[in-house]
mmCIF file of C-alpha atoms in Angstrom:
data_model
loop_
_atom_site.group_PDB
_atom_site.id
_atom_site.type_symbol
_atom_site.label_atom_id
_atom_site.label_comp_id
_atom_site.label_asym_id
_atom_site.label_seq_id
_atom_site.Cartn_x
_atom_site.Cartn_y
_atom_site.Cartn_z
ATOM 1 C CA UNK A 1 -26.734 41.878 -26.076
ATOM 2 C CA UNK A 2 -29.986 40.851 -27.567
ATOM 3 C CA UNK A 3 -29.880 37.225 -29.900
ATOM 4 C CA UNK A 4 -31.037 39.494 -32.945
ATOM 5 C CA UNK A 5 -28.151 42.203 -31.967
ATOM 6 C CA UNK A 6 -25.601 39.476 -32.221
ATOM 7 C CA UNK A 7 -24.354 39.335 -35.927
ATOM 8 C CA UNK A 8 -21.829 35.827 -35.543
ATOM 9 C CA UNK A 9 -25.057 34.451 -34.063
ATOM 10 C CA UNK A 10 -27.463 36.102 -37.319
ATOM 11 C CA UNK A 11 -25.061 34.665 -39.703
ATOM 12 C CA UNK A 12 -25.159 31.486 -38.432
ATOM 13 C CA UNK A 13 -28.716 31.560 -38.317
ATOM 14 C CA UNK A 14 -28.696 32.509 -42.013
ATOM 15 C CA UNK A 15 -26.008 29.512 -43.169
ATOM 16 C CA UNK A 16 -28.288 26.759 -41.140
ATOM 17 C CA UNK A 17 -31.064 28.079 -43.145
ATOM 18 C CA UNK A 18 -29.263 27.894 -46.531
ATOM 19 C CA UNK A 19 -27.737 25.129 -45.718
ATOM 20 C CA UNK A 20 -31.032 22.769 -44.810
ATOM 21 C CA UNK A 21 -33.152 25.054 -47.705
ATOM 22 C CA UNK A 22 -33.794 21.686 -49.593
ATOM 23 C CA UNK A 23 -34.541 19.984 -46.406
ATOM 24 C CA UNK A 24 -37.131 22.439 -46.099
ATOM 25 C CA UNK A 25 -38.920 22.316 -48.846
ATOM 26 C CA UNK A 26 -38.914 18.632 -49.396
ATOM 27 C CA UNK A 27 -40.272 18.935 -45.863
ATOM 28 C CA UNK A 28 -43.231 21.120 -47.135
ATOM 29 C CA UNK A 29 -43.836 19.083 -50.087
ATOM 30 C CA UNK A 30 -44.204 16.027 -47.924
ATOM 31 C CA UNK A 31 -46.939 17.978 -45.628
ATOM 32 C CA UNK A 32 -48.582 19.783 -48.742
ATOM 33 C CA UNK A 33 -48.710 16.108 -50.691
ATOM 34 C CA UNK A 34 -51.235 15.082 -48.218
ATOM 35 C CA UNK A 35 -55.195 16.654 -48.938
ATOM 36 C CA UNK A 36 -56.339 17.848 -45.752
ATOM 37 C CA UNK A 37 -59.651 19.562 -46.503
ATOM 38 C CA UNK A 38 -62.290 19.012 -43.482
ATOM 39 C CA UNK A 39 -64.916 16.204 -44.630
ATOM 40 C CA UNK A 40 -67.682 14.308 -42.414
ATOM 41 C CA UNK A 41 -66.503 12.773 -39.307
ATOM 42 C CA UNK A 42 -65.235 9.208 -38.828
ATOM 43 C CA UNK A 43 -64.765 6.861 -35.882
ATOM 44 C CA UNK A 44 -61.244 7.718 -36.063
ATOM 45 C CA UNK A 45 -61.414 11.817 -36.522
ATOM 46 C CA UNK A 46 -64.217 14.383 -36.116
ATOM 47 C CA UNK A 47 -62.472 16.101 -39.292
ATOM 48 C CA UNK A 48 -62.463 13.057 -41.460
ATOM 49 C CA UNK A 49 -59.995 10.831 -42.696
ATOM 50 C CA UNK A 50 -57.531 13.231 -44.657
ATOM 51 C CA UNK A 51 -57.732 15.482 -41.529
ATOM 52 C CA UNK A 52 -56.404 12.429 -39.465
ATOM 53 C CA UNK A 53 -53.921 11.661 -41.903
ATOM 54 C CA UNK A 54 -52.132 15.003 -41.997
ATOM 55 C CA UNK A 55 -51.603 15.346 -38.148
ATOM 56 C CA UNK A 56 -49.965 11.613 -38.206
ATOM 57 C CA UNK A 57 -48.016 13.072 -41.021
ATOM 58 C CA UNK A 58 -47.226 15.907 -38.783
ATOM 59 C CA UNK A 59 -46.445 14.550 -35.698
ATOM 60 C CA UNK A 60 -43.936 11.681 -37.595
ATOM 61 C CA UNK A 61 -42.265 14.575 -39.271
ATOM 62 C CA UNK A 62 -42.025 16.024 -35.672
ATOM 63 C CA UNK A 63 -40.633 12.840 -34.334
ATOM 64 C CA UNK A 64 -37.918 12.466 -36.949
ATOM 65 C CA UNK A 65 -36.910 15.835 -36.330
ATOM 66 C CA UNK A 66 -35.986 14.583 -32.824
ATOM 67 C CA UNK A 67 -38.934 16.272 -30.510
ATOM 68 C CA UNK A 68 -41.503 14.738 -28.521
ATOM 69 C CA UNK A 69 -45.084 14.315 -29.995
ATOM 70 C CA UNK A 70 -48.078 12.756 -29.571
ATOM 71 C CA UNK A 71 -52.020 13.419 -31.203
ATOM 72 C CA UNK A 72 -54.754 14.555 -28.698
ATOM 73 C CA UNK A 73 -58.877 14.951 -28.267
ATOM 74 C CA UNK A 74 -59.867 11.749 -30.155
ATOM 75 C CA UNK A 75 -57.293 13.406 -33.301
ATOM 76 C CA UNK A 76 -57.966 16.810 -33.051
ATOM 77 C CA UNK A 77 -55.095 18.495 -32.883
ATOM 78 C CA UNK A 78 -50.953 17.498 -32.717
ATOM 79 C CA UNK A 79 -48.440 19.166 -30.069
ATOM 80 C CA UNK A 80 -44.674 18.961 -30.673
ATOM 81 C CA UNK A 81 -42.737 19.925 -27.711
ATOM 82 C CA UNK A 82 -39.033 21.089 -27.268
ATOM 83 C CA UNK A 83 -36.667 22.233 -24.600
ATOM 84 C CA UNK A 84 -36.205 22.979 -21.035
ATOM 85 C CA UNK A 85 -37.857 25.692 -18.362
ATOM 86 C CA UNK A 86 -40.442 27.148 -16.319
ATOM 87 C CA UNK A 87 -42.334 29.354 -19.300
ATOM 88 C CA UNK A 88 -43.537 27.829 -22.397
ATOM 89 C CA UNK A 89 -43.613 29.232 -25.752
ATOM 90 C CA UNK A 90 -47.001 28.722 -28.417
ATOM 91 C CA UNK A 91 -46.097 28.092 -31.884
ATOM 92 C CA UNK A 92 -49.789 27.589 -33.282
ATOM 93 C CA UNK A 93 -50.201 26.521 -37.145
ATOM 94 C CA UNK A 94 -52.823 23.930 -38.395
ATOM 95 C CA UNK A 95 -52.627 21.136 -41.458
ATOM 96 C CA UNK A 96 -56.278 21.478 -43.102
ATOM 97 C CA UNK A 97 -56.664 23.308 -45.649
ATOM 98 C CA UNK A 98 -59.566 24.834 -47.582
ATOM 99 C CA UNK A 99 -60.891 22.959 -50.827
ATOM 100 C CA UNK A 100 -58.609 23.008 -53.967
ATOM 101 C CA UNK A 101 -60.913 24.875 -56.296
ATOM 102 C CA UNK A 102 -60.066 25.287 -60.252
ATOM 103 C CA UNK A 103 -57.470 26.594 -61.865
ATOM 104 C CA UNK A 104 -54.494 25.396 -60.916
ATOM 105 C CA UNK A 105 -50.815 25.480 -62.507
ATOM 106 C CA UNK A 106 -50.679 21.512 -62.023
ATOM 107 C CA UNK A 107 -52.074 19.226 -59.427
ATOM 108 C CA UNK A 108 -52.720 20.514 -55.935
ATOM 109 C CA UNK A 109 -51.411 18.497 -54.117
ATOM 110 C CA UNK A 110 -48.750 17.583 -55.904
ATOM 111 C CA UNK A 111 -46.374 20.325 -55.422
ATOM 112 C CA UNK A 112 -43.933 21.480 -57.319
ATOM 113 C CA UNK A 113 -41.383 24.654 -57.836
ATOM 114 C CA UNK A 114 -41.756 27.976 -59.995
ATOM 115 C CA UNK A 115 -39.638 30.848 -60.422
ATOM 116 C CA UNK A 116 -38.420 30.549 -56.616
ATOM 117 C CA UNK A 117 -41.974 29.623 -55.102
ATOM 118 C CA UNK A 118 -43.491 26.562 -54.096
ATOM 119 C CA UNK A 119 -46.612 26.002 -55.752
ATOM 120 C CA UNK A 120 -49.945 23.814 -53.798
ATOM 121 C CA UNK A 121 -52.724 23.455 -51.356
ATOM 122 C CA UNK A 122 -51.564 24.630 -48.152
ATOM 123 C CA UNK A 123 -48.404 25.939 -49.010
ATOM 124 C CA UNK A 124 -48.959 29.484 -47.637
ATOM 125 C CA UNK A 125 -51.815 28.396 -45.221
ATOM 126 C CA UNK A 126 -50.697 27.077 -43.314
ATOM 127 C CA UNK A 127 -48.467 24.126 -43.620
ATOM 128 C CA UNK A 128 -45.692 26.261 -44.117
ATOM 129 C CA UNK A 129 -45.833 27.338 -40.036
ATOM 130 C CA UNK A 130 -45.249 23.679 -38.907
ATOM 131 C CA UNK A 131 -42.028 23.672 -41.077
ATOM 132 C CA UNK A 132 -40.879 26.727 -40.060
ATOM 133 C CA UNK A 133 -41.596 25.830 -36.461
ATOM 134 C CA UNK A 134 -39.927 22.339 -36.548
ATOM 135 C CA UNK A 135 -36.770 23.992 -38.080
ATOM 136 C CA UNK A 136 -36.634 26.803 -35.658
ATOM 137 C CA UNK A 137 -36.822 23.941 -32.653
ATOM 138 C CA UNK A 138 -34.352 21.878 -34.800
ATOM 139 C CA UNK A 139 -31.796 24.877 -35.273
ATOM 140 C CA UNK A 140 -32.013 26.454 -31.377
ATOM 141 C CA UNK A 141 -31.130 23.158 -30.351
ATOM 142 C CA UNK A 142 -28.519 22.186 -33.122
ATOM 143 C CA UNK A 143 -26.839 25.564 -32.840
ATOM 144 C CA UNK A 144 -27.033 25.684 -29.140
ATOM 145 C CA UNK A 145 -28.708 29.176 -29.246
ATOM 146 C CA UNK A 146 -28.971 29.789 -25.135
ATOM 147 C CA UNK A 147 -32.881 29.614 -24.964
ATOM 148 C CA UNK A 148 -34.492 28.984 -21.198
ATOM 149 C CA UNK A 149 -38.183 28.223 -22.168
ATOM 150 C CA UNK A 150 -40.121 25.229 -23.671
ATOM 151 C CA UNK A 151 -41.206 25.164 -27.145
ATOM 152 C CA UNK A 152 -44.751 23.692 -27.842
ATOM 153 C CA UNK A 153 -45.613 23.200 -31.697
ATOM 154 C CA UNK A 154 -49.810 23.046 -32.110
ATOM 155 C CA UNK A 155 -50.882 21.353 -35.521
ATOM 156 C CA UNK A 156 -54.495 21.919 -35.849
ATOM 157 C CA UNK A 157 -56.883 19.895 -37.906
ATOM 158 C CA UNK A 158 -59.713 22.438 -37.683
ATOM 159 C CA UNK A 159 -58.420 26.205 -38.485
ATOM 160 C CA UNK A 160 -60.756 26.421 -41.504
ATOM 161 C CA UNK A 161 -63.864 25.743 -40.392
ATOM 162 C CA UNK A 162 -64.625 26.341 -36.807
ATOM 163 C CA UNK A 163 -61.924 25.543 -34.272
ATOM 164 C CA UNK A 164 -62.827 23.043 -32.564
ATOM 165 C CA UNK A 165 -59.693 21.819 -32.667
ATOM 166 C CA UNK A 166 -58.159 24.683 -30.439
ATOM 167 C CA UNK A 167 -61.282 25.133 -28.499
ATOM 168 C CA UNK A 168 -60.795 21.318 -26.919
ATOM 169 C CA UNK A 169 -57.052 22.062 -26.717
ATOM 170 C CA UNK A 170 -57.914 25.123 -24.147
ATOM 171 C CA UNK A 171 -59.921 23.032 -22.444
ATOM 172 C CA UNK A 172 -57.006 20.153 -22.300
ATOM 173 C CA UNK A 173 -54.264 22.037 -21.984
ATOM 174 C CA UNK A 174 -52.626 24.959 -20.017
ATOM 175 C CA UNK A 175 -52.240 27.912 -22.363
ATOM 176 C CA UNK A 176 -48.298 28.697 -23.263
ATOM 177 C CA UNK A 177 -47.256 31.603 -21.379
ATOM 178 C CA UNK A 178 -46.293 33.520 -24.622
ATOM 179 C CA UNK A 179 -47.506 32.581 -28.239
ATOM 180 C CA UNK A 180 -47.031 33.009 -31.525
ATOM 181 C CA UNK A 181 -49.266 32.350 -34.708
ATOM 182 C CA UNK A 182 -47.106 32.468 -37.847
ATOM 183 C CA UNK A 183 -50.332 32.436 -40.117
ATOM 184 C CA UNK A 184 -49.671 34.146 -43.398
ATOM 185 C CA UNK A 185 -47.793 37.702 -43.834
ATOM 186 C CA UNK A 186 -50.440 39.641 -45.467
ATOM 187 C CA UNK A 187 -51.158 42.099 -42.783
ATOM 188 C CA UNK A 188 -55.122 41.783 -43.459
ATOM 189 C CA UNK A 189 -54.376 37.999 -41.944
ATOM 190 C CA UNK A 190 -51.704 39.091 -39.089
ATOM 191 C CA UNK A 191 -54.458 41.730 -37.893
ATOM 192 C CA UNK A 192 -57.480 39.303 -38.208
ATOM 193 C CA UNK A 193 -59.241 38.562 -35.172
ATOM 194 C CA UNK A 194 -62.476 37.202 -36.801
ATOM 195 C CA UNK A 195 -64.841 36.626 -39.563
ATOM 196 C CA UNK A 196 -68.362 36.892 -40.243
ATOM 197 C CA UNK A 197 -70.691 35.022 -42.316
ATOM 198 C CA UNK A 198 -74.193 36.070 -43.038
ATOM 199 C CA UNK A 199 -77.497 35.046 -45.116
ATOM 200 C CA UNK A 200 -79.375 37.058 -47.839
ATOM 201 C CA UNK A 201 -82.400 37.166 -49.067
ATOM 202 C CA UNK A 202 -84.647 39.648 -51.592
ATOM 203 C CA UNK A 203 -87.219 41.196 -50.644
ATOM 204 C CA UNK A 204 -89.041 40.579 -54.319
ATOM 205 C CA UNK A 205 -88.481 37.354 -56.602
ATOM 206 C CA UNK A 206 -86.185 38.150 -59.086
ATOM 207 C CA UNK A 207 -87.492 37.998 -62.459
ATOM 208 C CA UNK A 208 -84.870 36.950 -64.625
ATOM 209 C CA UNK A 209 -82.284 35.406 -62.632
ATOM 210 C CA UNK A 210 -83.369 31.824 -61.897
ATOM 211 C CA UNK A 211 -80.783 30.608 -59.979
ATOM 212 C CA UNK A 212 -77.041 31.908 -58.667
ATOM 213 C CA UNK A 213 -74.177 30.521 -57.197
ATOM 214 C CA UNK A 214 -70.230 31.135 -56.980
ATOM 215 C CA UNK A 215 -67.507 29.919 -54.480
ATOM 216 C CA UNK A 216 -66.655 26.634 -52.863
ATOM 217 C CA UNK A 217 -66.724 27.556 -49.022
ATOM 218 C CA UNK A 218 -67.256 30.709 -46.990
ATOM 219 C CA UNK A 219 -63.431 31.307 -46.371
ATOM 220 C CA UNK A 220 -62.580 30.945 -50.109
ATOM 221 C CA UNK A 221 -62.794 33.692 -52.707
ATOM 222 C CA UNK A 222 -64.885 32.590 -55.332
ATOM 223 C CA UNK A 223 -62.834 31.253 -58.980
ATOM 224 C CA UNK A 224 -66.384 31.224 -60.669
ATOM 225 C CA UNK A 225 -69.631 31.938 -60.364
ATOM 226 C CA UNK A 226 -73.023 31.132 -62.454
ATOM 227 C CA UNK A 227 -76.370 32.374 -63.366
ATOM 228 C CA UNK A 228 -79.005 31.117 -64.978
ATOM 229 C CA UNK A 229 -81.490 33.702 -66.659
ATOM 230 C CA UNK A 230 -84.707 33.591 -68.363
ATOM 231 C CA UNK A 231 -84.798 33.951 -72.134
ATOM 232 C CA UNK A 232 -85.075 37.494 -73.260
ATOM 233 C CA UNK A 233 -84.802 38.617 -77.287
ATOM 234 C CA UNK A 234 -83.298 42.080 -75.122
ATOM 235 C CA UNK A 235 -81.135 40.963 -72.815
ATOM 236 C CA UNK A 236 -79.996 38.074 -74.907
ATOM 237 C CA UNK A 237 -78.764 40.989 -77.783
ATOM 238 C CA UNK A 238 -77.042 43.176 -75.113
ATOM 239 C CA UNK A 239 -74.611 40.584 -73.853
ATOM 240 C CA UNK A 240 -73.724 39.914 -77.530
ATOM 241 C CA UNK A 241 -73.220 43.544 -77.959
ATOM 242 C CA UNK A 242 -70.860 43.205 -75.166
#
């Protein structure tokens, strides 16, 4: 019989859960508490400072969960590695996180609870996947679930803007023989294989727009945008009238 056919062994599954759910997401607070948005390299971390931070975060959270972990490629990237046997298994998340933007409930990275979600930078992408992945090491072990492959937990510090983080980690590393990428649920993001950027220009000077701009970074959709337009007694009485 198949684990997922086994309904003693689903159950238990689903009272470990319940039974560590605040565990969990005082976990994910911890991780989310710590801005991780890519800035200009230092000494210490091509990502910045707050990139370095969050994958020492990560790989002590790691460590107190009991696995083996250690920071690699000059702080790059964070492995977390559990069990016994020949294969290994990828579970690939990453700890930056895009810029915080405007608009927010409360702080950003300050999290906090709301109507059964967790609200803050990074909750969704992609912190979350490191929990999860710690606690599914944590609960195959504690439960003694028969499993008869490694488990290898990558913490990137470089998801959102370029990958060099997992570009240097091919390069150091053999690849696990089967891996997966819990990155979001939206199916847009399961299915995404890449992204495209790309730079405009008019083929005529625009006469009353003087200068436009909206969004933060590429990757983020935009929470405002602004124009600046040239007086006009015509244009200035049809946005009134609307």
């Amino acid at each position: 019989m198949k684990s997922y056919q086994d309904k003693e062994l689903v159950a238990k599954i689903d009272a470990y859960l319940a039974e560590h759910r605040d565990e969990i997401v005082e976990d994910l607070k911890k991780l989310v508490s710590q801005k991780s948005v890519r800035q200009d390299p230092t000494a210490d971390c091509p990502f910045g400072d707050d990139v370095r931070k969050v994958l020492e975060l990560g790989k002590a959270m790691a460590i107190d969960h009991g696995f083996e972990a250690e920071i690699y490629d000059g702080n790059m990237y964070a492995l977390a590695r559990s069990g016994e046997g020949d294969k290994t298994i990828g579970l690939f998340s990453h700890l930056d996180v895009v810029p915080e933007g405007n608009g927010w409930m409360g702080k950003p990275y300050e999290p906090f609870e709301y109507k059964g979600l967790l609200i803050g930078r990074g909750v969704e992408d992609n912190k979350k996947a490191a929990i999860q992945s710690m606690y599914v090491m944590q609960m195959i072990r504690e439960l003694g679930i028969p499993f008869s492959s490694r488990i290898q937990l990558y913490m990137g510090g470089a998801e959102e803007t370029g990958m060099e983080d997992l570009q240097q980690f091919v390069k150091s590393h053999p690849m696990p023989d089967f891996s997966l990428v819990p990155d979001s649920e939206f199916p847009c993001c399961v299915c995404e294989k890449s992204s495209a950027g790309f730079a405009a220009k008019a083929g005529r000077k625009f006469n009353q727009i003087t200068d436009f701009s909206g969004g933060i970074a590429q990757n983020v959709v935009p929470d405002l945008a602004h124009v600046t337009l040239k007086a006009d007694e015509a244009l200035e009485a049809a946005l009134k009238a609307n």
